[in-house]
CSV table of C-alpha atoms and ligand atoms in Angstrom, one decimal:
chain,number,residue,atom,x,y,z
A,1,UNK,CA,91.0,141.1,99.6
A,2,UNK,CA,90.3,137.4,100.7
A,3,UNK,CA,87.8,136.2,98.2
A,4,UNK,CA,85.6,133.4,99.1
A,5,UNK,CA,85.0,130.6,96.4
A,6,UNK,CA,82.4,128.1,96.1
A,7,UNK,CA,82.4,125.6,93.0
A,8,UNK,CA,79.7,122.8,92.1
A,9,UNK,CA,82.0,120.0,90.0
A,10,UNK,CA,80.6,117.4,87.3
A,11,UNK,CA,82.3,114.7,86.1
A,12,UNK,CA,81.2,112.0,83.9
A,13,UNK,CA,84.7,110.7,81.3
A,14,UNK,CA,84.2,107.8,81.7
A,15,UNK,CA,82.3,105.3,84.3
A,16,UNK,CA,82.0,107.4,87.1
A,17,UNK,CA,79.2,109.7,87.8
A,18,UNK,CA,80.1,112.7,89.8
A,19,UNK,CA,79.3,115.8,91.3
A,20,UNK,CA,81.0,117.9,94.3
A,21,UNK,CA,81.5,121.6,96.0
A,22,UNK,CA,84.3,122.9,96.9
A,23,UNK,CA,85.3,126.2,98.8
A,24,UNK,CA,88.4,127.9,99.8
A,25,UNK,CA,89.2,131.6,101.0
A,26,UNK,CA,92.1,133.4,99.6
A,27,UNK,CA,95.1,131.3,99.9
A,28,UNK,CA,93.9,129.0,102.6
A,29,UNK,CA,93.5,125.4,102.5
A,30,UNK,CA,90.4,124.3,100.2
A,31,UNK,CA,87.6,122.3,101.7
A,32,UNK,CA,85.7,119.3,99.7
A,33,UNK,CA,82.2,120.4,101.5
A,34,UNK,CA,81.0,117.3,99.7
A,35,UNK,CA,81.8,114.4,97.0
A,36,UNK,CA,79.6,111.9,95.7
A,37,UNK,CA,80.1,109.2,93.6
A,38,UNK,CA,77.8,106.7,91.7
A,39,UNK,CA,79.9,104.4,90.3
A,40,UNK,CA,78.8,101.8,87.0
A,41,UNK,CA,81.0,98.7,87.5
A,42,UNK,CA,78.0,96.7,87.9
A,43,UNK,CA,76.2,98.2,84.7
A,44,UNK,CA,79.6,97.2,82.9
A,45,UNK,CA,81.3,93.9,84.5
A,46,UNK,CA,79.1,91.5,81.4
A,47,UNK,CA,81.5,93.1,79.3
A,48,UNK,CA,84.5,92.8,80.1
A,49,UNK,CA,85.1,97.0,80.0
A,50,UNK,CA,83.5,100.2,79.8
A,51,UNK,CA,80.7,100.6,76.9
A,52,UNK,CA,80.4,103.8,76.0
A,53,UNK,CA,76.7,103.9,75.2
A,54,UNK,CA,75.6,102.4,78.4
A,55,UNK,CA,78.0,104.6,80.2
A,56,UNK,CA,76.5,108.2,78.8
A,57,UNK,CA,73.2,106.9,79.3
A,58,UNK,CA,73.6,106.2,82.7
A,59,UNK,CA,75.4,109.6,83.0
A,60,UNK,CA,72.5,111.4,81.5
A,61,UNK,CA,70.2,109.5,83.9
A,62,UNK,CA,72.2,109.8,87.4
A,63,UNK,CA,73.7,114.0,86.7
A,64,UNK,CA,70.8,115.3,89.0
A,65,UNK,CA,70.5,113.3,91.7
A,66,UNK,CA,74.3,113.4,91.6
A,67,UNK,CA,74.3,117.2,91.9
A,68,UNK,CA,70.9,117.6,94.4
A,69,UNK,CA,72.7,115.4,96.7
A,70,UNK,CA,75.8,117.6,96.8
A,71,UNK,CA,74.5,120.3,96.7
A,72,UNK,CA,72.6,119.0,99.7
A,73,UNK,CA,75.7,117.2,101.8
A,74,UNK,CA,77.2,121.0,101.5
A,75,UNK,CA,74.4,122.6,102.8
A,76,UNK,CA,74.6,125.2,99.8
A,77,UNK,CA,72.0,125.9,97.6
A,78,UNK,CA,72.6,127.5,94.1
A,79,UNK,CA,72.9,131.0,95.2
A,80,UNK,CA,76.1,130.4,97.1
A,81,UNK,CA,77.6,129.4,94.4
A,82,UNK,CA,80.3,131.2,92.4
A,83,UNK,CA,80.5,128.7,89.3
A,84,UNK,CA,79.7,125.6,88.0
A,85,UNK,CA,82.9,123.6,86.7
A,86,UNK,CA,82.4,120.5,84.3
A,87,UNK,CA,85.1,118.2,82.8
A,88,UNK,CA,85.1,118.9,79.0
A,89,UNK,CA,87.2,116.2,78.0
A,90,UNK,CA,89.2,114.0,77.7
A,91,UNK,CA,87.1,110.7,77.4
A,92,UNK,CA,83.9,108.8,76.3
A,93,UNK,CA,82.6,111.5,74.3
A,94,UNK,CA,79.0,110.7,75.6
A,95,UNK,CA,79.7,110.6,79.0
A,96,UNK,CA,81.4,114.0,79.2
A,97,UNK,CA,78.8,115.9,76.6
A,98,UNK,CA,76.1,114.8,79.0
A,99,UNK,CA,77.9,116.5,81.8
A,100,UNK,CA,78.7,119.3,79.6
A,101,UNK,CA,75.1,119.8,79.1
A,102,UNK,CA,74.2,118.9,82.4
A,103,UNK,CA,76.8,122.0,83.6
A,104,UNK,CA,74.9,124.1,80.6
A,105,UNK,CA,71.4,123.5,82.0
A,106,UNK,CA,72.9,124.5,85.0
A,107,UNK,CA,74.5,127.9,83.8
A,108,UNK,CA,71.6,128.7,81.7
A,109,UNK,CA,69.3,128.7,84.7
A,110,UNK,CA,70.8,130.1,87.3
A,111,UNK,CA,73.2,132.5,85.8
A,112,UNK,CA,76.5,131.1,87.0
A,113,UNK,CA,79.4,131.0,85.3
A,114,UNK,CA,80.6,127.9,83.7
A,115,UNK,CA,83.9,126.4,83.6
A,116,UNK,CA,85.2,123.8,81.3
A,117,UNK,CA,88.2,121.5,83.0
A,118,UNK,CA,90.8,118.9,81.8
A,119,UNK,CA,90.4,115.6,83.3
A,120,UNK,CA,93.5,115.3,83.6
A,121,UNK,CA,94.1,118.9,85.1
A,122,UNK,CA,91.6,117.9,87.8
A,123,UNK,CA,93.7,114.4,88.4
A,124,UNK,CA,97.3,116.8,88.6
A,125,UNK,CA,95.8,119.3,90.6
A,126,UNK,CA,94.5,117.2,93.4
A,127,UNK,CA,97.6,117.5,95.3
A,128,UNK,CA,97.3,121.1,95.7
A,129,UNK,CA,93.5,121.0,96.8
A,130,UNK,CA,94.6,117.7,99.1
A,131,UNK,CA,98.1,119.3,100.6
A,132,UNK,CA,98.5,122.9,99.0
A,133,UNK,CA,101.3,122.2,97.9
A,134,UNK,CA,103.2,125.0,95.8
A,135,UNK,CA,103.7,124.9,91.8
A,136,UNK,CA,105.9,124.0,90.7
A,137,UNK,CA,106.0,120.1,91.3
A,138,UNK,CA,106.7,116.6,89.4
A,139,UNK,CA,103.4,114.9,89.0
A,140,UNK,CA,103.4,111.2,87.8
A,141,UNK,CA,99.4,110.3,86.8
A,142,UNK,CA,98.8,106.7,86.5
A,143,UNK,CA,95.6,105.3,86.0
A,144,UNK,CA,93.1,102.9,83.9
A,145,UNK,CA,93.7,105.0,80.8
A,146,UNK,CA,96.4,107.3,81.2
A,147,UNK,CA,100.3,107.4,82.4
A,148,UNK,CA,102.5,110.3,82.3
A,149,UNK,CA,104.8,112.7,83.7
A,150,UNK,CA,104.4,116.2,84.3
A,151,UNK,CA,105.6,119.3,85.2
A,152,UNK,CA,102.5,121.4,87.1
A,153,UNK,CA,103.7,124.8,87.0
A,154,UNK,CA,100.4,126.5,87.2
A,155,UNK,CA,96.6,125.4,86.6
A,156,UNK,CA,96.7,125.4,83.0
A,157,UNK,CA,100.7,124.9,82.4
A,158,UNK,CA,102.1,121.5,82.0
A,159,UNK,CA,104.7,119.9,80.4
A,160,UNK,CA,104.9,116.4,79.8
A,161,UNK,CA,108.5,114.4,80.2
A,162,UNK,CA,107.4,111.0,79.3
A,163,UNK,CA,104.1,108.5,79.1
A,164,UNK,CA,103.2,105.4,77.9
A,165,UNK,CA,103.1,104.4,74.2
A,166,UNK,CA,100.8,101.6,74.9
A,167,UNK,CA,98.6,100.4,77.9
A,168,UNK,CA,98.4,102.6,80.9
A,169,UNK,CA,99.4,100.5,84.2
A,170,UNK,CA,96.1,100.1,85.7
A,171,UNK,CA,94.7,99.0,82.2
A,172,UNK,CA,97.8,96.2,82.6
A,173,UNK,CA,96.4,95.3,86.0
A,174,UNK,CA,92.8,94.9,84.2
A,175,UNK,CA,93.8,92.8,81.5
A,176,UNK,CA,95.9,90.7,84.0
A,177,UNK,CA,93.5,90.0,86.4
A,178,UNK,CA,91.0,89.2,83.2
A,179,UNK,CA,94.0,86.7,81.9
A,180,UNK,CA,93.5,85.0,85.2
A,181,UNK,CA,89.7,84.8,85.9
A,182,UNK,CA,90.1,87.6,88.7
A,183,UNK,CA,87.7,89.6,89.7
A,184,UNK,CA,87.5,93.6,87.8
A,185,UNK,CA,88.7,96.3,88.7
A,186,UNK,CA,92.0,93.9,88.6
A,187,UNK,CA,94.2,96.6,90.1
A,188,UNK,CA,93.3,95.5,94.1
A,189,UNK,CA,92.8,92.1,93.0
A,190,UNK,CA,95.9,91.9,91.2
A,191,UNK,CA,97.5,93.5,94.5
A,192,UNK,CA,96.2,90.7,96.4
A,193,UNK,CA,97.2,88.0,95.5
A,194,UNK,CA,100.4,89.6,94.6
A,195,UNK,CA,100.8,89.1,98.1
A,196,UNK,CA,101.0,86.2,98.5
A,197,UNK,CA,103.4,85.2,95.8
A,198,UNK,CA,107.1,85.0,94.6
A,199,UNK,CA,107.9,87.5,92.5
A,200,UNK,CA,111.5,85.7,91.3
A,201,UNK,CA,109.3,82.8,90.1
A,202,UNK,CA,108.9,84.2,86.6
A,203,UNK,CA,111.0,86.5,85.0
A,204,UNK,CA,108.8,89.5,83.3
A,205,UNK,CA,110.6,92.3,81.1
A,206,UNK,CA,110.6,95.5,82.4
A,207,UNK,CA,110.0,97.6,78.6
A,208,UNK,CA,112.0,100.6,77.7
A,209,UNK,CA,114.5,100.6,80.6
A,210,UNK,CA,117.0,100.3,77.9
A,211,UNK,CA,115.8,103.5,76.4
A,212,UNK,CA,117.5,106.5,78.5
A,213,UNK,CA,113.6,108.9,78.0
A,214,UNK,CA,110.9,108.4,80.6
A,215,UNK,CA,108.6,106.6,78.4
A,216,UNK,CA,106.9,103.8,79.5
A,217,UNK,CA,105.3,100.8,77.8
A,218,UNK,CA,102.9,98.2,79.4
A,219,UNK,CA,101.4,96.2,76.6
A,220,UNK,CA,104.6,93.9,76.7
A,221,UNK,CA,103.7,92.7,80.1
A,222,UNK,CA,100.4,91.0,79.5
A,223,UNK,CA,101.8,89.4,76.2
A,224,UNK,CA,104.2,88.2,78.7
A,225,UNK,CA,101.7,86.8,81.4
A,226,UNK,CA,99.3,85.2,78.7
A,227,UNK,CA,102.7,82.7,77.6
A,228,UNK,CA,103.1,82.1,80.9
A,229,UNK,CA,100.0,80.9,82.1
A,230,UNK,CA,99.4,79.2,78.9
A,231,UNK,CA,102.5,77.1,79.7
A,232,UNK,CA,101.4,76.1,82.6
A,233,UNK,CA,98.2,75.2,81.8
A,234,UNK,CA,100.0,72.9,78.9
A,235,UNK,CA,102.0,71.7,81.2
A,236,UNK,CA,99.6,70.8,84.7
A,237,UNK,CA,96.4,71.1,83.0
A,238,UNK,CA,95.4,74.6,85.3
A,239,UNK,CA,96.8,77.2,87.2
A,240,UNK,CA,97.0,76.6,91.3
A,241,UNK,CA,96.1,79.4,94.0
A,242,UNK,CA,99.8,79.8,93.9
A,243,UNK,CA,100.8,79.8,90.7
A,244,UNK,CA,98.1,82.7,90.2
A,245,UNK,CA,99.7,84.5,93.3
A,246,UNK,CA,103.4,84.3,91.8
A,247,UNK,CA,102.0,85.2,88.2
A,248,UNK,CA,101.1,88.4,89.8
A,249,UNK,CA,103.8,89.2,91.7
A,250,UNK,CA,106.0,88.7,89.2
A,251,UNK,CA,104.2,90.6,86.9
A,252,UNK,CA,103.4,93.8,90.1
A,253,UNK,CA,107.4,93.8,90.4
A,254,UNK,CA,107.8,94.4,86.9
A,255,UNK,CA,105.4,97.6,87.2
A,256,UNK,CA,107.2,98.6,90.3
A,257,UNK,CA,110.4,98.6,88.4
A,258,UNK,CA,109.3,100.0,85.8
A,259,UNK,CA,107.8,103.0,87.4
A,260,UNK,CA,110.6,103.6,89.7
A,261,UNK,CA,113.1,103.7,87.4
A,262,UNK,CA,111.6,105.6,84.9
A,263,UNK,CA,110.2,108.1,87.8
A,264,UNK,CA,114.3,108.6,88.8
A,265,UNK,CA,114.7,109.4,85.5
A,266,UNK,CA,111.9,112.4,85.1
A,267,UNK,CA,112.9,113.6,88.6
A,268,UNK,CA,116.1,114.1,87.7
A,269,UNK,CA,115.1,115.7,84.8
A,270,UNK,CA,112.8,117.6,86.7
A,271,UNK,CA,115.2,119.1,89.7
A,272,UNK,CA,117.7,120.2,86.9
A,273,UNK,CA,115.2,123.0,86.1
A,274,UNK,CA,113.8,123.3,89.8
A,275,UNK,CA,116.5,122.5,92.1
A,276,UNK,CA,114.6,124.7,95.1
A,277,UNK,CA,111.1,122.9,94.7
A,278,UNK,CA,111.8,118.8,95.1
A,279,UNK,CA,108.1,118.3,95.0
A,280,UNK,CA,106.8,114.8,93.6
A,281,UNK,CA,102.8,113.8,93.7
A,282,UNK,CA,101.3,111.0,92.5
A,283,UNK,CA,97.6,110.6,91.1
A,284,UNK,CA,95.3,108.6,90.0
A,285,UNK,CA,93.7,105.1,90.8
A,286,UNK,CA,97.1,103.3,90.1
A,287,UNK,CA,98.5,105.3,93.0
A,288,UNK,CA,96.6,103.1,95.6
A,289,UNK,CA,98.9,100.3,95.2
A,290,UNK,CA,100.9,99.6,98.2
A,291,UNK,CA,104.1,98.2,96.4
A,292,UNK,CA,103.9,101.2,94.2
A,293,UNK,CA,103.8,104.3,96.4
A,294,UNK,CA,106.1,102.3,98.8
A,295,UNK,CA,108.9,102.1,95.5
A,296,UNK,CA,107.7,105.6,94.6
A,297,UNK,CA,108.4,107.0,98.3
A,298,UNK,CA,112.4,105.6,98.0
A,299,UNK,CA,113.1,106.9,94.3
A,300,UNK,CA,112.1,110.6,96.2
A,301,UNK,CA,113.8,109.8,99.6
A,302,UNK,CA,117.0,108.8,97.7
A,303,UNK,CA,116.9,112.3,95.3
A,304,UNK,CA,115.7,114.3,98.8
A,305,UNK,CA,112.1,115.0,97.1
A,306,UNK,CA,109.1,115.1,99.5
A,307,UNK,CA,106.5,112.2,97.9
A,308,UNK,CA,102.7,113.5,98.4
A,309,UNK,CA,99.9,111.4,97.5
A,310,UNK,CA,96.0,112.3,97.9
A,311,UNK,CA,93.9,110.3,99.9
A,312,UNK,CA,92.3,106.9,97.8
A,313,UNK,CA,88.7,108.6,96.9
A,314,UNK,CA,90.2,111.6,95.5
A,315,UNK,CA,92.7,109.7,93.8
A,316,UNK,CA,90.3,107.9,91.5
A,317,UNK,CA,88.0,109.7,89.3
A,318,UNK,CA,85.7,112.6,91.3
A,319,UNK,CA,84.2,115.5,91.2
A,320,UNK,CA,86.0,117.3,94.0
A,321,UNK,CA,89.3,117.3,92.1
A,322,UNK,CA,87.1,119.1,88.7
A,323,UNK,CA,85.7,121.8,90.9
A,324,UNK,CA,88.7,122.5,92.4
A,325,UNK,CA,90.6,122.5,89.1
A,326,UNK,CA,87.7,124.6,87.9
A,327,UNK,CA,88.0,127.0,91.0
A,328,UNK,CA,92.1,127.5,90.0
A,329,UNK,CA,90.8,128.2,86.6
A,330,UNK,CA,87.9,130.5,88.1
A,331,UNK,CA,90.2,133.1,90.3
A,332,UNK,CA,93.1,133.5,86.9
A,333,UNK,CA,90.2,134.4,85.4
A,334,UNK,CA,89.1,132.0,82.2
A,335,UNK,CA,85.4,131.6,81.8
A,336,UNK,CA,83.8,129.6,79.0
A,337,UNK,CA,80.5,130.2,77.2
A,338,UNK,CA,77.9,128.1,76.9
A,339,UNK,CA,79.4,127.3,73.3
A,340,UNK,CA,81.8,125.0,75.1
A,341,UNK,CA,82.5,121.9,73.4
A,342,UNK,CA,82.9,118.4,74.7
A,343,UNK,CA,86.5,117.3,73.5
A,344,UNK,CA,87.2,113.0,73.3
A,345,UNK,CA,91.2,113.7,73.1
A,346,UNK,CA,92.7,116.9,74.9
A,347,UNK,CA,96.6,116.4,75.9
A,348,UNK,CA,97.4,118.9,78.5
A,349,UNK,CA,100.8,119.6,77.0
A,350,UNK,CA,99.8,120.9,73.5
A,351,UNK,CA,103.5,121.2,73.2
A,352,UNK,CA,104.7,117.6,73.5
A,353,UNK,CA,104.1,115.0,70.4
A,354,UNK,CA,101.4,112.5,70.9
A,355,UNK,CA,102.8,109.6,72.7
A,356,UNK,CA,102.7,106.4,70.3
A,357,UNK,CA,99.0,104.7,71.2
A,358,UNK,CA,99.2,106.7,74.0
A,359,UNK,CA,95.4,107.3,75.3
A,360,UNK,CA,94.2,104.9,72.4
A,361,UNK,CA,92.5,102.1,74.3
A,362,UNK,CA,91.1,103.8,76.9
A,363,UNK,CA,89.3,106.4,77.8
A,364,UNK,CA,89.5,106.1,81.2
A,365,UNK,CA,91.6,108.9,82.9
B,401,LIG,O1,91.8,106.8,88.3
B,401,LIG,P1,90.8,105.6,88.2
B,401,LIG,O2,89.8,105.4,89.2
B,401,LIG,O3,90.1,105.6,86.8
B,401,LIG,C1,90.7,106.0,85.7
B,401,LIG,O4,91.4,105.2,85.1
B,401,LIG,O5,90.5,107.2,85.4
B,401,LIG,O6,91.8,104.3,88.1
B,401,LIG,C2,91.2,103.0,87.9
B,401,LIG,C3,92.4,102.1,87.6
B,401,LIG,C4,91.9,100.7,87.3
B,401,LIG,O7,92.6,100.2,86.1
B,401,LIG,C5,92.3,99.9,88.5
B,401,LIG,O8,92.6,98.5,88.2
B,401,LIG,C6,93.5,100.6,89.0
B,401,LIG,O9,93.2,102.0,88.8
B,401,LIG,N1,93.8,100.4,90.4
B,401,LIG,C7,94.9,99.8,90.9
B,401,LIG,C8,94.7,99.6,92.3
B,401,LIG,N2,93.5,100.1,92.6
B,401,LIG,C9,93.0,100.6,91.5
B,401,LIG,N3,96.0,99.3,90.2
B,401,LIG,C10,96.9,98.7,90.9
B,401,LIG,N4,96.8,98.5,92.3
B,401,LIG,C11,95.8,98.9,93.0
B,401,LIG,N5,95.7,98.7,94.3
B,402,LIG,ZN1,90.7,109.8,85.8
């Protein structure tokens, strides 16, 4: 029988609030029916970063309206719904209990069931509610807090190859663009002016390639940077529009470099055990960088992989990709009680050793 689906997503890890439904039938393609997004850059850019208790607050404050107006832009009410999927962790442990509780409230009143998801899940399944693509597939997940590769073989079955010990990439691009009075997120402005520089005018190191795993370290880089500019600045007095520009395209080559390399490496590693499925994905707001999915699209065109990335908004944190994560969990069958728990750290390869400072810094995922 074709079962119909419909899920109502909360998300709310870190600095994004977020509710969405999604629907598919049977094995046909899934539809987002609607996604919205109240972001808190503003509530957080005196900062410097994300502050946990202004984050949960705003959470706690922003759920509903979140969830009325998707509920709304789907045109479902809650009686057409089959669930209500929440992400349970990984994160700022504020931010996701009040969308636990949020989902909770929810359940309680309406009698649906509820569904607890991984962040990170939601981020590795994307591709599958974006193209449909088939398990199993290489998924590299880089974002402001996380950076790792996976194998997806089913909605709750990973296994992790590599990931950072230190910074996640897009945490590099923050602290960068911080570094050099640039404006936050630094991942587009970072990208920017990368454009318009030399990236042969300073040499960065590109960490670990030395090592033959697919771990990855980022913290180097901005160590790197900070000499760098504060060497020019001793020497001129102040960095010029350019020498900004080639600072950051030096250090976006060294990312590139970095990535690509080590993503040959966990292909390889990855098409030794599934020679018939060269599948590769990306995910994660990291992914939107131009000079990264172009290097990313070669490593799989020179190994014969097809290269999928989502679209931008469902790259980045949203609800769409927890309800449909929530919906593969829904139709294997799991349910969770309204005991669930809000969880800070959750790896989604219990298997694998904790990367070294991996997920340390930040929450974000
Ligand atoms: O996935 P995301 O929205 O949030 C989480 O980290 O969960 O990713 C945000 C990160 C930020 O660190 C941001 O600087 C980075 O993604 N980012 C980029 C670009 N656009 C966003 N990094 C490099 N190049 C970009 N174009
Ligand atoms: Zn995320």
């Amino acid at each position: 029988m074709t079962q119909t689906l419909t899920i109502l997503g909360l998300e709310s890890s870190c600095d994004d609030t977020a509710a969405a439904v999604v629907r598919q039938t049977g094995d046909t393609p899934a539809e987002v029916l609607s996604s919205v997004v109240f972001g808190q850059t503003e509530l957080h850019s005196a900062y410097g970063g994300v502050v946990p208790e202004i984050a949960a607050r705003a959470h706690a404050e922003k759920l509903d309206i979140c969830v009325i107006e998707a509920l709304k832009e789907a045109g479902v009410t809650p009686k057409d719904l089959d669930a209500v999927a929440v992400t349970a962790g990984p994160g700022l442990i504020g931010g996701v209990m009040s969308g636990v509780m949020c989902a909770k409230g929810i359940a309680a009143a309406t009698g649906l069931p509820l569904i607890g998801v991984n962040h990170l899940a939601g981020h590795a399944l994307t591709p599958r509610l974006t193209d449909g693509i088939a398990f199993p597939y290489l998924m590299l997940l880089v974002s402001g807090g996380h950076c790792q590769y996976l194998i997806v073989r089913g909605p709750e079955d990973f296994t992790r190859l590599g990931g950072t010990i230190d910074d996640a990439p897009g945490e590099a691009f923050d602290k960068t663009a911080r570094l050099l009075g640039l404006p936050q997120p630094g991942g587009p402005s970072v990208q920017a002016e990368a454009e318009n520089g030399d990236p042969k005018r300073f040499r960065f190191p590109r960490p670990l390639l030395d090592r033959p795993d697919c771990n990855l370290s980022f913290s180097g880089l901005k160590t790197a940077l900070m000499r760098m500019r504060d060497q020019i600045v001793a020497e001129k007095g102040g960095l010029t529009r350019q020498d900004r520009a080639d600072l950051c395209a030096g250090f976006q080559a060294a990312v590139v470099d970095t990535l690509a390399e080590k993503t040959r490496r966990a292909l390889r590693l990855y098409l030794d055990e599934n020679p018939a499925c060269p599948t590769v994905a990306v995910a994660g707001g990291v992914a939107a960088n131009t000079a990264i999915r172009a290097a990313l699209l070669d490593v799989c065109a020179e190994a014969g992989a097809t290269f999928t990335a989502p679209p931008l908004r469902l790259c980045t944190d949203n609800a769409a990709m927890i309800a449909y994560a929530g919906l593969e969990r829904f139709r294997s069958g799991a349910r969770d009680g309204l005991d669930l728990t809000a969880r800070p750290r959750w790896p989604l390869d219990q298997s694998s050793p904790a990367l070294l400072g991996s997920g340390k810094k930040g929450a974000k995922a």
